[in-house]
């Protein structure tokens, strides 16, 4: 339920849908568009310029990014301006960092266990050899 | 070319394919499997236990994780043991952290520009008002 997007008035910030966020990130053109938006807002044609892609193709990718909450667009007159929404990027990064921390914590504990075990093991080996 | 997976003997570590890594992360069951593997290696049936999914379904998800370089499996006798490969997780986290850093750097520069502009702007305003 936490990951479901709330339509209409949300009470508090909506939890980013990690399925959609990671799905949106799984494409090099969409990552290039995000990359561009870290340098500041851009119009759709500015986003399209460095990509070898039709404008409708760019708009389609933009819709995926918007649905994932990674990008926000605003229409001013005839120009649609696109902005990065850093919250969804941060949520994906936090998920990965959390898993990495657990993994590293596990390795640390394994290291400690090995260190604790080392002296008796060495003694046993010496005793057996004598 | 950098993101292409090298078959056979690779010279140095293979750059993780971010398309595949993010694609693999875009599924809650696969994320749950990774979550489990941060606590240590597990057999396929141990991975399947908390999921409401058939064993072939789990194996299919496992193949996606393996192809993305997020998981490594080893067969010992009749048991296939699954282990987390932290490098691919780290690569995805690094990509996100890099974009966040650029974005924050931009905000910092904007803040500085606003701070630099503030005194002359105030002076101009005062002069105009006098």
mmCIF file of C-alpha atoms in Angstrom:
data_model
loop_
_atom_site.group_PDB
_atom_site.id
_atom_site.type_symbol
_atom_site.label_atom_id
_atom_site.label_comp_id
_atom_site.label_asym_id
_atom_site.label_seq_id
_atom_site.Cartn_x
_atom_site.Cartn_y
_atom_site.Cartn_z
ATOM 1 C CA UNK A 1 0.000 0.000 0.000
ATOM 2 C CA UNK A 2 2.891 2.322 0.831
ATOM 3 C CA UNK A 3 4.111 2.221 -2.749
ATOM 4 C CA UNK A 4 0.752 3.032 -4.291
ATOM 5 C CA UNK A 5 0.443 6.446 -5.860
ATOM 6 C CA UNK A 6 -2.305 8.589 -4.411
ATOM 7 C CA UNK A 7 -4.513 10.409 -6.891
ATOM 8 C CA UNK A 8 -5.790 13.862 -6.026
ATOM 9 C CA UNK A 9 -5.013 15.486 -2.686
ATOM 10 C CA UNK A 10 -2.293 13.529 -0.921
ATOM 11 C CA UNK A 11 -1.849 13.824 2.834
ATOM 12 C CA UNK A 12 1.890 14.409 3.191
ATOM 13 C CA UNK A 13 4.449 13.474 0.551
ATOM 14 C CA UNK A 14 3.656 10.451 -1.611
ATOM 15 C CA UNK A 15 6.150 7.595 -1.199
ATOM 16 C CA UNK A 16 7.924 7.168 -4.559
ATOM 17 C CA UNK A 17 6.963 3.972 -6.389
ATOM 18 C CA UNK A 18 10.347 2.232 -6.623
ATOM 19 C CA UNK A 19 9.108 -0.133 -9.367
ATOM 20 C CA UNK A 20 8.382 2.845 -11.612
ATOM 21 C CA UNK A 21 11.506 4.761 -10.569
ATOM 22 C CA UNK A 22 13.904 1.874 -11.332
ATOM 23 C CA UNK A 23 11.965 1.047 -14.527
ATOM 24 C CA UNK A 24 12.345 4.663 -15.660
ATOM 25 C CA UNK A 25 16.082 4.564 -14.904
ATOM 26 C CA UNK A 26 16.558 1.388 -16.993
ATOM 27 C CA UNK A 27 16.910 3.284 -20.267
ATOM 28 C CA UNK A 28 19.985 5.213 -21.459
ATOM 29 C CA UNK A 29 17.970 7.997 -23.156
ATOM 30 C CA UNK A 30 15.938 8.599 -20.011
ATOM 31 C CA UNK A 31 19.132 8.633 -17.927
ATOM 32 C CA UNK A 32 20.619 11.148 -20.399
ATOM 33 C CA UNK A 33 17.526 13.349 -19.996
ATOM 34 C CA UNK A 34 17.857 13.221 -16.190
ATOM 35 C CA UNK A 35 21.568 13.965 -16.532
ATOM 36 C CA UNK A 36 20.711 17.079 -18.568
ATOM 37 C CA UNK A 37 18.104 18.193 -16.008
ATOM 38 C CA UNK A 38 20.623 18.091 -13.148
ATOM 39 C CA UNK A 39 22.136 21.180 -14.845
ATOM 40 C CA UNK A 40 18.806 23.027 -14.697
ATOM 41 C CA UNK A 41 15.335 23.119 -16.289
ATOM 42 C CA UNK A 42 15.033 22.507 -20.032
ATOM 43 C CA UNK A 43 12.356 22.669 -22.707
ATOM 44 C CA UNK A 44 11.327 19.461 -24.483
ATOM 45 C CA UNK A 45 13.308 20.456 -27.599
ATOM 46 C CA UNK A 46 16.400 21.202 -25.504
ATOM 47 C CA UNK A 47 16.077 17.724 -24.000
ATOM 48 C CA UNK A 48 15.660 16.209 -27.464
ATOM 49 C CA UNK A 49 18.626 18.067 -29.060
ATOM 50 C CA UNK A 50 21.474 15.698 -28.033
ATOM 51 C CA UNK A 51 19.380 12.528 -28.571
ATOM 52 C CA UNK A 52 19.060 10.812 -31.943
ATOM 53 C CA UNK A 53 15.333 10.441 -31.497
ATOM 54 C CA UNK A 54 12.083 11.910 -32.812
ATOM 55 C CA UNK A 55 10.289 14.502 -30.667
ATOM 56 C CA UNK A 56 7.343 12.115 -30.023
ATOM 57 C CA UNK A 57 9.883 9.542 -28.794
ATOM 58 C CA UNK A 58 11.318 12.088 -26.376
ATOM 59 C CA UNK A 59 7.815 13.011 -25.168
ATOM 60 C CA UNK A 60 7.093 9.322 -24.513
ATOM 61 C CA UNK A 61 10.257 8.941 -22.413
ATOM 62 C CA UNK A 62 9.363 12.160 -20.618
ATOM 63 C CA UNK A 63 5.964 10.706 -19.703
ATOM 64 C CA UNK A 64 7.669 7.641 -18.173
ATOM 65 C CA UNK A 65 9.947 9.940 -16.132
ATOM 66 C CA UNK A 66 6.974 12.065 -15.052
ATOM 67 C CA UNK A 67 4.877 9.021 -14.045
ATOM 68 C CA UNK A 68 7.802 7.815 -11.926
ATOM 69 C CA UNK A 69 7.964 11.198 -10.187
ATOM 70 C CA UNK A 70 11.508 11.839 -11.447
ATOM 71 C CA UNK A 71 10.572 14.844 -13.574
ATOM 72 C CA UNK A 72 7.951 17.589 -13.340
ATOM 73 C CA UNK A 73 6.801 19.549 -16.393
ATOM 74 C CA UNK A 74 5.058 22.921 -16.584
ATOM 75 C CA UNK A 75 3.545 24.588 -19.615
ATOM 76 C CA UNK A 76 4.148 28.321 -19.941
ATOM 77 C CA UNK A 77 2.526 29.625 -23.090
ATOM 78 C CA UNK A 78 3.635 27.261 -25.859
ATOM 79 C CA UNK A 79 6.766 25.961 -24.152
ATOM 80 C CA UNK A 80 6.774 22.959 -21.834
ATOM 81 C CA UNK A 81 9.516 23.314 -19.253
ATOM 82 C CA UNK A 82 10.951 20.169 -17.589
ATOM 83 C CA UNK A 83 12.496 20.076 -14.114
ATOM 84 C CA UNK A 84 14.180 17.370 -12.083
ATOM 85 C CA UNK A 85 12.285 16.121 -9.025
ATOM 86 C CA UNK A 86 15.133 15.054 -6.739
ATOM 87 C CA UNK A 87 12.918 13.168 -4.236
ATOM 88 C CA UNK A 88 12.429 10.082 -6.415
ATOM 89 C CA UNK A 89 16.166 9.906 -7.246
ATOM 90 C CA UNK A 90 16.915 10.148 -3.514
ATOM 91 C CA UNK A 91 14.436 7.354 -2.694
ATOM 92 C CA UNK A 92 16.127 5.002 -5.179
ATOM 93 C CA UNK A 93 19.571 5.935 -3.857
ATOM 94 C CA UNK A 94 18.383 5.405 -0.258
ATOM 95 C CA UNK A 95 17.084 1.919 -1.087
ATOM 96 C CA UNK A 96 20.448 0.941 -2.608
ATOM 97 C CA UNK A 97 22.437 2.537 0.217
ATOM 98 C CA UNK A 98 20.314 0.656 2.781
ATOM 99 C CA UNK A 99 21.043 -2.697 1.140
ATOM 100 C CA UNK A 100 24.746 -1.883 0.834
ATOM 101 C CA UNK A 101 24.902 -0.910 4.524
ATOM 102 C CA UNK A 102 23.327 -4.214 5.571
ATOM 103 C CA UNK A 103 25.706 -6.138 3.373
ATOM 104 C CA UNK A 104 28.757 -4.289 4.737
ATOM 105 C CA UNK A 105 27.479 -4.726 8.299
ATOM 106 C CA UNK A 106 27.248 -8.469 7.660
ATOM 107 C CA UNK A 107 30.836 -8.556 6.327
ATOM 108 C CA UNK A 108 32.012 -6.608 9.403
ATOM 109 C CA UNK A 109 30.318 -9.104 11.729
ATOM 110 C CA UNK A 110 31.861 -12.017 9.796
ATOM 111 C CA UNK A 111 35.263 -10.350 10.167
ATOM 112 C CA UNK A 112 34.747 -9.971 13.921
ATOM 113 C CA UNK A 113 33.652 -13.612 14.254
ATOM 114 C CA UNK A 114 36.760 -14.766 12.385
ATOM 115 C CA UNK A 115 38.983 -12.545 14.552
ATOM 116 C CA UNK A 116 37.375 -13.935 17.749
ATOM 117 C CA UNK A 117 37.842 -17.503 16.545
ATOM 118 C CA UNK A 118 41.426 -17.112 15.378
ATOM 119 C CA UNK A 119 43.447 -17.620 18.610
ATOM 120 C CA UNK A 120 41.726 -20.863 19.804
ATOM 121 C CA UNK A 121 41.894 -22.302 16.265
ATOM 122 C CA UNK A 122 45.649 -21.652 16.120
ATOM 123 C CA UNK A 123 46.127 -23.276 19.547
ATOM 124 C CA UNK A 124 44.202 -26.371 18.488
ATOM 125 C CA UNK A 125 46.304 -26.653 15.346
ATOM 126 C CA UNK A 126 49.561 -26.403 17.343
ATOM 127 C CA UNK A 127 48.334 -28.986 19.874
ATOM 128 C CA UNK A 128 47.386 -31.422 17.125
ATOM 129 C CA UNK A 129 50.745 -31.025 15.398
ATOM 130 C CA UNK A 130 52.759 -31.732 18.544
ATOM 131 C CA UNK B 1 30.696 -0.043 -25.766
ATOM 132 C CA UNK B 2 31.616 0.475 -22.120
ATOM 133 C CA UNK B 3 28.299 -0.939 -20.982
ATOM 134 C CA UNK B 4 28.489 -4.050 -23.117
ATOM 135 C CA UNK B 5 29.030 -7.280 -21.250
ATOM 136 C CA UNK B 6 32.160 -9.119 -22.269
ATOM 137 C CA UNK B 7 31.845 -12.841 -22.891
ATOM 138 C CA UNK B 8 34.703 -15.091 -21.945
ATOM 139 C CA UNK B 9 37.925 -13.724 -20.461
ATOM 140 C CA UNK B 10 37.450 -10.108 -19.517
ATOM 141 C CA UNK B 11 40.450 -7.841 -19.073
ATOM 142 C CA UNK B 12 39.738 -6.167 -15.733
ATOM 143 C CA UNK B 13 36.315 -5.942 -14.123
ATOM 144 C CA UNK B 14 33.347 -5.697 -16.476
ATOM 145 C CA UNK B 15 31.452 -2.396 -16.214
ATOM 146 C CA UNK B 16 27.951 -3.211 -14.922
ATOM 147 C CA UNK B 17 25.215 -2.712 -17.518
ATOM 148 C CA UNK B 18 23.061 -0.070 -15.805
ATOM 149 C CA UNK B 19 20.098 -0.788 -18.110
ATOM 150 C CA UNK B 20 19.982 -4.382 -16.864
ATOM 151 C CA UNK B 21 20.739 -3.451 -13.253
ATOM 152 C CA UNK B 22 17.917 -0.871 -12.995
ATOM 153 C CA UNK B 23 15.576 -3.176 -14.949
ATOM 154 C CA UNK B 24 16.308 -5.978 -12.466
ATOM 155 C CA UNK B 25 15.652 -3.633 -9.536
ATOM 156 C CA UNK B 26 12.252 -2.595 -10.960
ATOM 157 C CA UNK B 27 10.430 -5.591 -9.442
ATOM 158 C CA UNK B 28 9.416 -5.994 -5.790
ATOM 159 C CA UNK B 29 10.081 -9.763 -5.713
ATOM 160 C CA UNK B 30 13.582 -9.293 -7.095
ATOM 161 C CA UNK B 31 14.232 -6.512 -4.578
ATOM 162 C CA UNK B 32 12.994 -8.847 -1.807
ATOM 163 C CA UNK B 33 15.418 -11.536 -3.016
ATOM 164 C CA UNK B 34 18.310 -9.046 -2.948
ATOM 165 C CA UNK B 35 17.199 -7.891 0.494
ATOM 166 C CA UNK B 36 17.362 -11.499 1.706
ATOM 167 C CA UNK B 37 20.827 -11.988 0.179
ATOM 168 C CA UNK B 38 22.264 -8.990 2.046
ATOM 169 C CA UNK B 39 21.918 -11.232 5.151
ATOM 170 C CA UNK B 40 24.047 -13.967 3.550
ATOM 171 C CA UNK B 41 23.946 -16.669 0.855
ATOM 172 C CA UNK B 42 20.723 -18.646 0.382
ATOM 173 C CA UNK B 43 19.528 -21.656 -1.587
ATOM 174 C CA UNK B 44 16.845 -21.158 -4.248
ATOM 175 C CA UNK B 45 14.175 -22.649 -1.970
ATOM 176 C CA UNK B 46 15.227 -20.377 0.898
ATOM 177 C CA UNK B 47 14.828 -17.416 -1.462
ATOM 178 C CA UNK B 48 11.423 -18.705 -2.580
ATOM 179 C CA UNK B 49 10.072 -19.365 0.962
ATOM 180 C CA UNK B 50 8.798 -15.853 1.822
ATOM 181 C CA UNK B 51 7.499 -15.177 -1.717
ATOM 182 C CA UNK B 52 4.047 -16.223 -2.892
ATOM 183 C CA UNK B 53 5.440 -17.572 -6.126
ATOM 184 C CA UNK B 54 6.174 -20.886 -7.830
ATOM 185 C CA UNK B 55 9.758 -22.164 -7.809
ATOM 186 C CA UNK B 56 10.061 -21.710 -11.628
ATOM 187 C CA UNK B 57 8.951 -18.090 -11.135
ATOM 188 C CA UNK B 58 11.685 -17.571 -8.557
ATOM 189 C CA UNK B 59 14.264 -19.165 -10.874
ATOM 190 C CA UNK B 60 13.208 -16.786 -13.648
ATOM 191 C CA UNK B 61 13.671 -13.748 -11.391
ATOM 192 C CA UNK B 62 17.004 -15.175 -10.289
ATOM 193 C CA UNK B 63 18.130 -15.372 -13.917
ATOM 194 C CA UNK B 64 17.294 -11.672 -14.394
ATOM 195 C CA UNK B 65 19.327 -10.812 -11.278
ATOM 196 C CA UNK B 66 22.209 -12.996 -12.448
ATOM 197 C CA UNK B 67 22.219 -11.500 -15.973
ATOM 198 C CA UNK B 68 22.370 -8.024 -14.393
ATOM 199 C CA UNK B 69 25.391 -9.082 -12.324
ATOM 200 C CA UNK B 70 23.523 -8.481 -9.048
ATOM 201 C CA UNK B 71 23.608 -12.129 -7.957
ATOM 202 C CA UNK B 72 26.014 -15.014 -8.441
ATOM 203 C CA UNK B 73 24.907 -18.648 -8.122
ATOM 204 C CA UNK B 74 26.983 -21.775 -7.528
ATOM 205 C CA UNK B 75 25.854 -25.364 -7.666
ATOM 206 C CA UNK B 76 27.236 -27.666 -4.958
ATOM 207 C CA UNK B 77 25.851 -31.144 -5.388
ATOM 208 C CA UNK B 78 22.099 -30.740 -5.812
ATOM 209 C CA UNK B 79 21.819 -27.354 -4.107
ATOM 210 C CA UNK B 80 22.207 -24.051 -5.956
ATOM 211 C CA UNK B 81 23.559 -21.407 -3.618
ATOM 212 C CA UNK B 82 22.877 -17.716 -4.368
ATOM 213 C CA UNK B 83 25.117 -14.839 -3.292
ATOM 214 C CA UNK B 84 24.863 -11.076 -3.606
ATOM 215 C CA UNK B 85 27.336 -9.402 -5.980
ATOM 216 C CA UNK B 86 27.719 -5.974 -4.380
ATOM 217 C CA UNK B 87 29.535 -4.378 -7.360
ATOM 218 C CA UNK B 88 26.417 -3.937 -9.501
ATOM 219 C CA UNK B 89 24.433 -2.465 -6.580
ATOM 220 C CA UNK B 90 27.312 -0.058 -5.951
ATOM 221 C CA UNK B 91 27.408 0.989 -9.625
ATOM 222 C CA UNK B 92 23.693 1.855 -9.574
ATOM 223 C CA UNK B 93 24.090 3.734 -6.286
ATOM 224 C CA UNK B 94 27.113 5.619 -7.680
ATOM 225 C CA UNK B 95 25.159 6.717 -10.749
ATOM 226 C CA UNK B 96 22.345 8.095 -8.574
ATOM 227 C CA UNK B 97 24.761 9.725 -6.116
ATOM 228 C CA UNK B 98 26.591 11.393 -9.023
ATOM 229 C CA UNK B 99 23.383 12.919 -10.369
ATOM 230 C CA UNK B 100 22.320 14.056 -6.886
ATOM 231 C CA UNK B 101 25.721 15.683 -6.304
ATOM 232 C CA UNK B 102 25.463 17.621 -9.570
ATOM 233 C CA UNK B 103 21.965 18.744 -8.713
ATOM 234 C CA UNK B 104 22.972 19.867 -5.223
ATOM 235 C CA UNK B 105 26.059 21.606 -6.640
ATOM 236 C CA UNK B 106 23.789 23.539 -9.013
ATOM 237 C CA UNK B 107 21.510 24.569 -6.129
ATOM 238 C CA UNK B 108 24.576 25.714 -4.143
ATOM 239 C CA UNK B 109 25.800 27.821 -7.070
ATOM 240 C CA UNK B 110 22.317 29.331 -7.495
ATOM 241 C CA UNK B 111 22.346 30.185 -3.792
ATOM 242 C CA UNK B 112 25.756 31.850 -4.136
ATOM 243 C CA UNK B 113 24.642 33.810 -7.196
ATOM 244 C CA UNK B 114 21.578 35.063 -5.317
ATOM 245 C CA UNK B 115 23.732 36.004 -2.311
ATOM 246 C CA UNK B 116 26.236 37.860 -4.575
ATOM 247 C CA UNK B 117 23.433 39.719 -6.321
ATOM 248 C CA UNK B 118 21.580 40.721 -3.161
ATOM 249 C CA UNK B 119 23.544 43.835 -2.008
ATOM 250 C CA UNK B 120 23.795 45.642 -5.409
ATOM 251 C CA UNK B 121 20.130 44.867 -6.085
ATOM 252 C CA UNK B 122 19.176 46.418 -2.734
ATOM 253 C CA UNK B 123 21.318 49.491 -3.485
ATOM 254 C CA UNK B 124 19.755 49.921 -6.922
ATOM 255 C CA UNK B 125 16.333 49.659 -5.349
ATOM 256 C CA UNK B 126 17.197 52.295 -2.731
ATOM 257 C CA UNK B 127 18.705 54.628 -5.363
ATOM 258 C CA UNK B 128 15.643 54.293 -7.546
ATOM 259 C CA UNK B 129 13.371 54.985 -4.629
ATOM 260 C CA UNK B 130 15.212 58.161 -3.568
#
